[in-house]
Amino acid sequence: MSKVIYEGWMVRYGRRKIGRSFIHMRYFVLEPRVLAYYKKKPQDNQVPIKTLLIDGNCRVEDRGLKTHHGLMVYVLSVYNKKEKYHRITMAAFNIQEALIWKEKIQFVIDQHQESQVPNGNKYVSFECKSGMDNGRAASSSDQESQFSAQEDEDDSNSNLLRRTTIGNGPPDSVFDWTREIDLELTNQNANDQAFSRKHWRLLQCQNGLRIFEELLEVEYLPRSCSRAMKAVGVVEATCEEIFEQVMSMDGTRFEWDCSFQYGSLVEEVDGHTAVLYHRLQLDWFSTVVWPRDLCYVRYWRRNDDGSYVVLFRSREHENCGPQPGYVRAHIESGGFNISPLKPRNGRPRSQVQHLIQIDLKGWGVGYISSFQQHCLLQMLNSVAGLREWFAQSDERGAPPRIPVMVNMASASISSKKSLKLQESSVHHRSASLDQINTAGRNSAMMDEYSDEDEEFQIAEEEQEAYLISQENDVKKAASEEEPGDKIDLSWFVGNLRFDERENARDCWKVSDGNNFRVRSKNFCFDKTKIPAGKHLMDLVAVDWFKDTKRMDHVARRQGCAAQVASEKGLFTVVFNLQVPASTHYSMVFYFVTKALVPGSLLQRFVDGDDEFRNSRFKLIPSVPKGSWIVRQSVGSTPCLLGKAVDCNYIRGPDYLEVDVDIGSSTVANGVLGLVIGVITTLVVDMAFLVQANATDELPERLIGAVRVSHIELSSAIVPNLDPS
């Protein structure tokens, strides 16, 4: 037998054709080239039940949480992206064990990738020629796209740690609501305000918790909806132990959550998303005030720093209608953030933050403010309950259980009638919340391939000379890649309107480069980032398209900005963000420059092979205006798009088009699906750049940046992409 990397008992998880799940205990063995499992611990020459060859094309996918007869297991799927149907799905009752297996398997995959040629031109970019199939240039990414729509969630890169969200980067790169208050207190920086952090004020201290209230006024919420409030406390337990308690809906919850009366599973959407029914125990004049219940989407994820995020938002569900004797409350946003702290006296510690923004509904809520305040504080006190439960209990090993829910359709005729009356108004809201289901499991994708942990190995003797020449190099980079003359923007037109006014709607404008932070010249040594400054190229037009099918190679369209630029002797980089839905949408950005600087990083990206492009193509997203759950899902951390989703590169005579297929990843598709669902309420910033990895490539420079405001789906047009 070959050298064993890791082995042990795990759950063999799967689903039968009739839809029921099954679990069997199996003994898994990971070797340098093979993952296999047996019915029992293998002896010499024993034949495994199933094997999977591990190489650089393999992926290990976190399938999240699955329930089997009310018992939760954490599922991993290992597969080869070239062989879609050949995979091994394994699970663990303990999330720590699942994470160890994922780390070990990923280690083996990385070793195989390191053994490959790191930057050899394995793929040759397809040049734009006449007679192409439907006008699309087939680059290397096409060969895998048919298999990657549901699978490519964990692309591999030996230099890039897998991430489910923000990792261990510098503090100023973390823009999660759960850390905003600490960052505001410790890092007052004018540039940071460009990322639109929320502001909180300390309302009171209660039961050893700090209670904060959000200062931001939200104009689109009803008056009866409370401001967001959060409780922050420290619990002496590991993040995993706390997370499993937060996820549970069994009898132990009564021991730490005084607002909990009953909870059950309505629908398991996927491993990270579920719809739950929850009855609240709110002791406020219970003889007069009706009790409240909730039906909400719950999404969770684990971050690479060991923290956990659990998000809530209300939604309608056909099997969870209004219940007799209960008022259906509405959670606008809420959840837990559980992050590790340094141990003290040998005991693990974690910081727990619990956020709630809720509309308790009912006739009296808008008139009796003390009712809303009392109920919110009672719900937030669950953090204190967790702290005391762990301090007084040693029962931490029992796996959490969620009872499966019976059909919750209301038996009340009047309730059914009221539902029919509300059907038209609820339909639109449900549609957007359905997208939250898919987005929830995926909110991290835009950060999954973030660059914060990329390591650089530089000899110490190089540093002194490097630092001395830093200032001259910055000036040189700026002068090399900035065009001397301005481009006449009146030559170009797109169907999406340009408007620089602050409160304009359904339009775009150029976003200030200083709103984004990029790698500094000294990033190799201290991981510092700086405002990006001036763009390398000018954004001249934006198109907003729709069609019944995906729109590829839009730069071939007669009269588009890329064609006009070519006639003027200019070079264009086109980014085509393809958003799949029942109607396919494409938002197309045209960035133009006089000419590419020979030898520059941008020129190498334009003329390089697809492997190089995928390893460097980066997006920095930001949502300056929008609901909390959208901003939480999108984040602000840089994302290597070429590794997160399928990118098709089309090199024309005077342009490079990058077709970004958001549908190739369920994770990214979910995030964009959430954005599309509420796009009219959002202001979104996007910056495109080529990642700098070597010292002579730093500092990073933006290709360009754009702000799109309150986009209307109805304003999209059907393009004429007929090659003739």
Coordinates of N, CA, C and O in Angstrom, one line a residue, residues 65-215:
L65 N -24.3 21.5 4.9 CA -25.0 20.8 5.9 C -26.2 20.0 5.2 O -26.9 20.6 4.5
K66 N -26.3 18.8 5.5 CA -27.5 18.0 5.1 C -28.1 17.3 6.3 O -27.5 17.0 7.3
T67 N -29.4 17.1 6.2 CA -30.2 16.5 7.3 C -30.6 15.1 6.8 O -31.0 14.8 5.7
H68 N -30.4 14.1 7.7 CA -30.9 12.7 7.5 C -31.6 12.3 8.7 O -31.0 12.1 9.8
H69 N -32.9 12.2 8.6 CA -33.8 11.8 9.7 C -33.6 12.8 10.9 O -33.5 12.4 12.0
G70 N -33.4 14.1 10.5 CA -33.3 15.1 11.6 C -31.8 15.2 12.1 O -31.5 16.1 12.8
L71 N -30.9 14.3 11.6 CA -29.5 14.4 12.1 C -28.7 15.1 11.0 O -28.8 14.9 9.8
M72 N -27.9 16.1 11.5 CA -27.1 16.9 10.5 C -25.8 16.3 10.3 O -25.1 15.9 11.2
V73 N -25.4 16.2 9.0 CA -24.0 15.8 8.7 C -23.4 16.9 7.7 O -24.1 17.6 7.1
Y74 N -22.1 17.0 7.7 CA -21.4 18.0 6.9 C -20.7 17.2 5.8 O -19.9 16.3 5.9
V75 N -21.1 17.6 4.6 CA -20.8 16.9 3.3 C -19.8 17.5 2.5 O -19.7 18.7 2.3
L76 N -18.8 16.6 2.0 CA -17.8 17.0 1.0 C -18.0 16.2 -0.2 O -18.4 15.0 -0.1
S77 N -17.7 16.8 -1.4 CA -17.8 16.0 -2.6 C -16.5 16.2 -3.3 O -16.0 17.3 -3.6
V78 N -15.8 15.1 -3.7 CA -14.5 15.1 -4.4 C -14.8 14.6 -5.8 O -15.4 13.5 -6.0
Y79 N -14.3 15.3 -6.8 CA -14.6 14.9 -8.2 C -13.5 15.5 -9.1 O -12.7 16.4 -8.7
N80 N -13.4 14.9 -10.3 CA -12.6 15.4 -11.3 C -13.4 16.3 -12.3 O -14.4 15.8 -12.8
K81 N -13.0 17.5 -12.5 CA -13.9 18.4 -13.3 C -13.9 17.9 -14.8 O -14.8 18.4 -15.5
K82 N -13.0 17.0 -15.2 CA -13.1 16.5 -16.6 C -14.1 15.3 -16.7 O -14.5 15.0 -17.8
E83 N -14.4 14.7 -15.5 CA -15.3 13.6 -15.5 C -16.5 13.9 -14.5 O -16.4 13.6 -13.3
K84 N -17.5 14.6 -15.1 CA -18.5 15.2 -14.2 C -19.2 14.2 -13.3 O -19.5 14.5 -12.1
Y85 N -19.4 12.9 -13.7 CA -20.2 12.0 -12.9 C -19.4 11.1 -12.1 O -19.9 10.3 -11.3
H86 N -18.1 11.2 -12.1 CA -17.2 10.3 -11.3 C -16.8 11.1 -10.1 O -16.0 12.0 -10.1
R87 N -17.4 10.8 -8.9 CA -17.1 11.5 -7.7 C -17.3 10.7 -6.5 O -18.0 9.6 -6.6
I88 N -16.8 11.1 -5.4 CA -17.0 10.5 -4.1 C -17.6 11.5 -3.1 O -17.0 12.6 -3.0
T89 N -18.7 11.2 -2.5 CA -19.3 12.1 -1.6 C -19.2 11.5 -0.2 O -19.6 10.4 0.0
M90 N -18.6 12.3 0.7 CA -18.4 11.8 2.1 C -18.9 12.9 3.1 O -19.1 14.1 2.7
A91 N -19.1 12.4 4.3 CA -19.7 13.4 5.3 C -19.2 13.0 6.7 O -18.7 11.9 6.9
A92 N -19.4 14.0 7.6 CA -19.0 13.8 9.0 C -20.0 14.3 9.9 O -20.7 15.3 9.5
F93 N -20.2 13.7 11.0 CA -21.1 14.3 12.0 C -20.5 15.5 12.7 O -21.2 16.3 13.3
N94 N -19.2 15.6 12.6 CA -18.5 16.7 13.3 C -17.8 17.6 12.2 O -17.1 17.1 11.3
I95 N -18.1 18.9 12.3 CA -17.6 19.8 11.2 C -16.0 19.9 11.2 O -15.4 20.0 10.2
Q96 N -15.4 19.7 12.4 CA -14.0 19.8 12.5 C -13.3 18.6 11.6 O -12.4 18.8 10.9
E97 N -13.9 17.4 11.7 CA -13.4 16.3 11.0 C -13.6 16.5 9.5 O -12.7 16.2 8.7
A98 N -14.7 17.1 9.1 CA -14.9 17.4 7.7 C -13.9 18.4 7.1 O -13.4 18.2 6.0
L99 N -13.6 19.4 8.0 CA -12.6 20.4 7.6 C -11.2 19.8 7.4 O -10.4 20.2 6.5
I100 N -10.9 18.8 8.3 CA -9.5 18.2 8.2 C -9.4 17.4 6.9 O -8.4 17.5 6.2
W101 N -10.5 16.7 6.6 CA -10.5 15.9 5.3 C -10.4 16.9 4.1 O -9.6 16.6 3.2
K102 N -11.1 17.9 4.1 CA -11.0 18.9 3.0 C -9.6 19.4 2.9 O -9.1 19.5 1.8
E103 N -9.0 19.8 4.0 CA -7.6 20.3 3.9 C -6.6 19.3 3.4 O -5.8 19.6 2.6
K104 N -6.8 18.1 3.8 CA -5.8 17.0 3.4 C -6.0 16.7 1.9 O -5.0 16.6 1.2
I105 N -7.2 16.6 1.4 CA -7.5 16.4 0.0 C -7.0 17.5 -0.8 O -6.4 17.3 -1.9
Q106 N -7.2 18.7 -0.4 CA -6.8 19.9 -1.1 C -5.3 20.0 -1.2 O -4.7 20.4 -2.2
F107 N -4.6 19.5 -0.1 CA -3.2 19.5 -0.1 C -2.6 18.5 -1.2 O -1.7 18.9 -1.9
V108 N -3.3 17.4 -1.3 CA -2.8 16.5 -2.4 C -3.1 17.0 -3.8 O -2.2 16.9 -4.7
I109 N -4.2 17.7 -4.0 CA -4.5 18.3 -5.3 C -3.4 19.4 -5.6 O -2.9 19.5 -6.7
D110 N -3.1 20.2 -4.6 CA -2.1 21.3 -4.8 C -0.8 20.7 -5.1 O -0.1 21.3 -6.0
Q111 N -0.4 19.6 -4.5 CA 0.9 19.0 -4.9 C 0.9 18.6 -6.3 O 2.0 18.8 -7.0
H112 N -0.1 18.1 -6.8 CA -0.2 17.7 -8.3 C -0.1 18.9 -9.2 O 0.5 18.9 -10.2
Q113 N -0.7 20.0 -8.7 CA -0.7 21.2 -9.6 C 0.7 21.8 -9.6 O 1.1 22.4 -10.6
E114 N 1.3 21.7 -8.4 CA 2.7 22.3 -8.4 C 3.7 21.5 -9.3 O 4.7 22.1 -9.7
S115 N 3.4 20.3 -9.5 CA 4.3 19.5 -10.3 C 4.1 19.8 -11.8 O 4.9 19.4 -12.6
Q116 N 3.0 20.5 -12.2 CA 2.8 20.9 -13.5 C 3.6 22.1 -13.9 O 4.1 22.8 -13.0
V117 N 3.8 22.4 -15.2 CA 4.5 23.6 -15.6 C 3.8 24.8 -15.1 O 2.6 25.0 -15.4
P118 N 4.4 25.7 -14.3 CA 3.6 26.8 -13.6 C 3.1 27.8 -14.6 O 2.1 28.4 -14.4
N119 N 3.9 28.2 -15.6 CA 3.4 29.2 -16.5 C 3.7 28.9 -18.0 O 4.0 29.8 -18.8
G120 N 3.7 27.6 -18.3 CA 3.9 27.2 -19.7 C 2.7 27.5 -20.5 O 1.6 27.5 -19.9
N121 N 2.8 27.8 -21.7 CA 1.7 28.1 -22.5 C 0.9 26.8 -22.9 O 1.0 26.4 -24.1
K122 N 0.3 26.2 -21.9 CA -0.5 25.0 -22.1 C -1.7 25.3 -23.0 O -2.1 24.4 -23.8
Y123 N -2.2 26.5 -22.9 CA -3.4 26.8 -23.7 C -3.0 28.0 -24.6 O -2.4 28.9 -24.2
V124 N -3.5 28.0 -25.8 CA -3.2 29.1 -26.7 C -4.5 29.8 -27.0 O -5.5 29.2 -27.3
S125 N -4.5 31.1 -26.8 CA -5.7 31.9 -26.9 C -6.2 31.9 -28.4 O -5.3 32.0 -29.3
F126 N -7.4 31.7 -28.6 CA -8.0 31.6 -30.0 C -8.2 33.0 -30.5 O -8.8 33.9 -29.9
E127 N -7.6 33.3 -31.6 CA -7.7 34.6 -32.2 C -9.1 34.8 -33.0 O -9.6 33.8 -33.4
C128 N -9.5 36.0 -33.0 CA -10.8 36.3 -33.7 C -10.7 36.1 -35.2 O -9.9 36.8 -35.8
K129 N -11.5 35.2 -35.8 CA -11.4 35.0 -37.2 C -12.8 35.0 -37.8 O -13.8 34.8 -37.1
S130 N -12.8 35.1 -39.1 CA -14.1 34.9 -39.7 C -14.5 33.4 -39.8 O -13.7 32.6 -39.7
G131 N -15.8 33.2 -39.9 CA -16.3 31.8 -40.0 C -16.4 31.1 -38.7 O -16.4 29.9 -38.7
M132 N -16.3 31.8 -37.6 CA -16.4 31.1 -36.3 C -17.9 30.7 -36.0 O -18.8 31.2 -36.6
D133 N -18.0 29.7 -35.2 CA -19.3 29.2 -34.8 C -20.0 30.2 -34.0 O -19.7 30.5 -32.9
N134 N -21.1 30.8 -34.7 CA -21.9 31.8 -34.0 C -21.1 33.0 -33.5 O -21.5 33.6 -32.6
G135 N -20.0 33.2 -34.1 CA -19.2 34.4 -33.8 C -18.4 34.3 -32.5 O -17.9 35.2 -32.1
R136 N -18.3 33.1 -32.0 CA -17.7 33.0 -30.7 C -16.3 32.3 -30.8 O -16.2 31.3 -31.5
A137 N -15.3 32.9 -30.3 CA -14.0 32.3 -30.3 C -13.8 31.3 -29.2 O -14.0 31.6 -28.1
A138 N -13.5 30.1 -29.6 CA -13.4 29.0 -28.5 C -12.1 29.0 -27.9 O -11.1 28.5 -28.4
S139 N -12.0 29.6 -26.7 CA -10.7 29.5 -26.0 C -10.7 28.3 -25.1 O -11.6 27.5 -25.1
S140 N -9.6 28.2 -24.3 CA -9.4 27.0 -23.5 C -10.6 26.8 -22.5 O -10.9 25.7 -22.2
S141 N -11.2 27.9 -22.0 CA -12.2 27.7 -21.0 C -13.4 27.0 -21.6 O -14.2 26.4 -20.8
D142 N -13.6 27.0 -22.9 CA -14.8 26.4 -23.5 C -14.7 24.9 -23.3 O -15.8 24.2 -23.2
Q143 N -13.5 24.3 -23.3 CA -13.4 22.9 -23.2 C -14.0 22.4 -21.9 O -14.3 21.2 -21.8
E144 N -14.0 23.2 -20.9 CA -14.5 22.7 -19.6 C -15.9 23.3 -19.2 O -16.5 22.8 -18.2
S145 N -16.4 24.2 -20.0 CA -17.6 24.9 -19.5 C -18.8 24.0 -19.4 O -19.6 24.2 -18.6
Q146 N -18.8 23.0 -20.2 CA -20.0 22.1 -20.2 C -20.0 21.3 -18.9 O -21.1 20.8 -18.5
F147 N -18.9 21.1 -18.2 CA -18.9 20.4 -17.0 C -18.9 21.3 -15.8 O -19.1 20.8 -14.7
S148 N -18.6 22.6 -16.0 CA -18.3 23.4 -14.8 C -19.5 24.2 -14.3 O -19.4 24.9 -13.3
A149 N -20.7 24.1 -14.9 CA -21.8 24.9 -14.5 C -22.2 24.7 -13.1 O -22.5 25.6 -12.4
Q150 N -22.1 23.4 -12.6 CA -22.5 23.2 -11.3 C -21.3 22.8 -10.4 O -21.5 22.5 -9.2
E151 N -20.1 22.7 -11.0 CA -19.0 22.1 -10.2 C -17.9 23.0 -9.9 O -17.2 22.9 -8.9
D152 N -17.6 24.1 -10.7 CA -16.4 24.8 -10.5 C -16.5 25.8 -9.4 O -16.5 27.0 -9.6
E153 N -16.6 25.3 -8.2 CA -16.7 26.2 -7.1 C -15.4 26.4 -6.3 O -15.3 27.2 -5.5
D154 N -14.4 25.5 -6.5 CA -13.2 25.5 -5.8 C -12.0 25.3 -6.7 O -11.3 24.3 -6.6
D155 N -11.8 26.2 -7.6 CA -10.6 26.1 -8.5 C -9.4 26.1 -7.7 O -9.3 26.6 -6.6
S156 N -8.3 25.5 -8.2 CA -7.1 25.3 -7.5 C -6.0 26.3 -7.9 O -5.9 26.6 -9.1
N157 N -5.2 26.7 -7.0 CA -4.1 27.5 -7.2 C -3.1 27.3 -6.1 O -3.5 27.5 -4.9
S158 N -2.0 26.8 -6.3 CA -1.1 26.5 -5.2 C -0.7 27.6 -4.4 O -0.3 27.5 -3.2
N159 N -0.7 28.8 -5.0 CA -0.3 30.0 -4.2 C -1.5 30.7 -3.6 O -1.3 31.8 -3.0
L160 N -2.7 30.2 -3.8 CA -3.9 30.9 -3.3 C -4.7 30.0 -2.4 O -5.1 29.0 -2.7
L161 N -4.8 30.4 -1.1 CA -5.6 29.7 -0.2 C -7.1 29.7 -0.5 O -7.6 30.7 -0.9
R162 N -7.8 28.6 -0.3 CA -9.2 28.5 -0.5 C -9.9 29.4 0.5 O -9.5 29.4 1.7
R163 N -10.9 30.1 0.0 CA -11.5 31.1 1.0 C -13.0 30.9 0.8 O -13.5 30.7 -0.3
T164 N -13.8 31.0 1.9 CA -15.2 31.1 1.7 C -15.6 32.5 2.0 O -16.8 32.9 1.8
T165 N -14.8 33.4 2.4 CA -15.0 34.8 2.5 C -13.7 35.5 2.9 O -12.7 35.0 2.6
I166 N -13.8 36.6 3.5 CA -12.6 37.4 3.9 C -11.7 36.5 4.8 O -12.2 35.9 5.7
G167 N -10.4 36.5 4.5 CA -9.5 35.7 5.3 C -8.7 36.5 6.3 O -9.2 37.5 6.9
N168 N -7.4 36.2 6.5 CA -6.6 36.8 7.5 C -5.9 38.0 6.9 O -4.7 38.2 7.2
G169 N -6.5 38.8 6.2 CA -5.9 40.0 5.6 C -5.7 41.1 6.6 O -6.1 40.9 7.8
P170 N -5.2 42.2 6.3 CA -5.0 43.3 7.2 C -6.4 43.9 7.6 O -7.4 43.7 6.9
P171 N -6.5 44.5 8.8 CA -7.8 44.9 9.3 C -8.5 45.8 8.4 O -9.7 45.7 8.3
D172 N -7.9 46.7 7.6 CA -8.6 47.6 6.8 C -9.2 47.0 5.6 O -9.9 47.6 4.9
S173 N -9.0 45.7 5.4 CA -9.6 45.0 4.3 C -10.9 44.3 4.7 O -11.5 43.7 3.8
V174 N -11.2 44.3 5.9 CA -12.4 43.6 6.4 C -13.6 44.6 6.5 O -13.5 45.5 7.3
F175 N -14.6 44.3 5.8 CA -15.8 45.3 5.8 C -17.1 44.5 6.1 O -18.1 44.9 5.7
D176 N -17.0 43.5 6.9 CA -18.2 42.8 7.4 C -18.9 43.6 8.5 O -18.3 44.3 9.3
W177 N -20.2 43.6 8.5 CA -21.0 44.3 9.5 C -20.6 43.9 10.9 O -20.7 44.6 11.8
T178 N -20.1 42.6 11.0 CA -19.8 42.1 12.4 C -18.6 42.7 12.9 O -18.3 42.6 14.1
R179 N -17.8 43.4 12.1 CA -16.5 44.0 12.6 C -16.5 45.5 12.4 O -15.5 46.1 12.8
E180 N -17.6 46.1 11.9 CA -17.5 47.5 11.6 C -17.3 48.3 12.8 O -16.6 49.3 12.8
I181 N -17.9 48.0 14.0 CA -17.8 48.9 15.2 C -16.3 48.9 15.6 O -15.8 49.9 16.0
D182 N -15.6 47.7 15.6 CA -14.3 47.7 16.1 C -13.4 48.5 15.1 O -12.5 49.2 15.5
L183 N -13.6 48.4 13.8 CA -12.8 49.1 12.8 C -13.0 50.6 13.0 O -12.1 51.3 12.8
E184 N -14.2 51.0 13.2 CA -14.5 52.4 13.3 C -13.7 53.0 14.5 O -13.3 54.1 14.5
L185 N -13.6 52.2 15.6 CA -13.0 52.7 16.8 C -11.5 52.7 16.7 O -10.8 53.6 17.3
T186 N -10.9 51.8 15.9 CA -9.5 51.7 15.8 C -8.8 52.1 14.6 O -7.6 52.2 14.5
N187 N -9.6 52.4 13.5 CA -9.0 52.7 12.2 C -9.7 53.8 11.5 O -10.3 53.6 10.4
Q188 N -9.8 55.0 12.1 CA -10.5 56.1 11.5 C -9.6 56.6 10.4 O -8.6 57.2 10.5
N189 N -10.0 56.3 9.2 CA -9.3 56.7 8.0 C -10.3 57.2 6.9 O -11.3 56.6 6.7
A190 N -10.0 58.4 6.4 CA -10.9 59.0 5.5 C -11.2 58.1 4.3 O -12.3 58.1 3.8
N191 N -10.1 57.4 3.8 CA -10.4 56.5 2.7 C -11.3 55.4 3.0 O -12.0 54.9 2.1
D192 N -11.3 54.9 4.2 CA -12.2 53.8 4.6 C -13.6 54.1 4.4 O -14.5 53.3 4.2
Q193 N -14.0 55.4 4.6 CA -15.4 55.8 4.5 C -15.9 55.6 3.1 O -17.2 55.5 2.9
A194 N -15.1 55.5 2.1 CA -15.6 55.2 0.8 C -16.2 53.9 0.6 O -16.9 53.6 -0.3
F195 N -16.0 53.0 1.6 CA -16.5 51.6 1.5 C -17.9 51.6 2.2 O -18.4 50.5 2.3
S196 N -18.4 52.7 2.6 CA -19.8 52.8 3.1 C -20.1 51.8 4.3 O -21.0 51.1 4.3
R197 N -19.2 51.8 5.3 CA -19.5 51.0 6.5 C -20.7 51.6 7.2 O -20.9 52.8 7.3
K198 N -21.4 50.7 7.9 CA -22.5 51.2 8.7 C -21.9 51.7 10.0 O -20.8 51.4 10.4
H199 N -22.7 52.6 10.6 CA -22.3 53.2 11.9 C -23.2 52.7 13.0 O -24.4 52.7 12.8
W200 N -22.7 52.4 14.1 CA -23.4 51.9 15.3 C -23.1 52.7 16.5 O -22.0 53.3 16.6
R201 N -24.0 52.8 17.4 CA -23.7 53.4 18.7 C -24.1 52.5 19.8 O -25.0 51.7 19.7
L202 N -23.3 52.5 20.9 CA -23.6 51.7 22.0 C -24.8 52.2 22.7 O -24.9 53.3 23.2
L203 N -25.8 51.3 22.8 CA -27.1 51.7 23.4 C -27.1 51.4 24.9 O -27.5 52.3 25.7
Q204 N -26.6 50.2 25.3 CA -26.5 49.9 26.7 C -25.7 48.6 26.9 O -25.4 48.0 25.9
C205 N -25.3 48.4 28.1 CA -24.7 47.1 28.5 C -25.7 46.4 29.4 O -26.2 46.9 30.3
Q206 N -25.9 45.1 29.0 CA -26.9 44.3 29.7 C -26.5 42.8 29.7 O -26.1 42.3 28.7
N207 N -26.5 42.2 30.9 CA -26.2 40.8 31.1 C -24.8 40.5 30.5 O -24.6 39.4 30.0
G208 N -23.9 41.4 30.7 CA -22.5 41.2 30.2 C -22.4 41.4 28.7 O -21.3 41.0 28.1
L209 N -23.4 41.9 28.0 CA -23.3 42.1 26.6 C -23.3 43.6 26.3 O -23.9 44.4 27.1
R210 N -22.7 44.0 25.2 CA -22.8 45.3 24.6 C -23.9 45.3 23.6 O -23.9 44.5 22.7
I211 N -24.9 46.2 23.8 CA -26.0 46.3 22.8 C -25.8 47.5 22.0 O -25.7 48.6 22.5
F212 N -25.8 47.3 20.7 CA -25.6 48.4 19.7 C -26.8 48.7 18.9 O -27.6 47.7 18.6
E213 N -27.0 49.9 18.5 CA -28.1 50.3 17.6 C -27.6 50.9 16.4 O -26.6 51.7 16.4
E214 N -28.1 50.6 15.2 CA -27.7 51.1 14.0 C -28.1 52.6 13.8 O -29.3 52.9 14.1
L215 N -27.2 53.4 13.4 CA -27.6 54.8 13.2 C -28.2 55.1 11.8 O -28.8 56.2 11.6

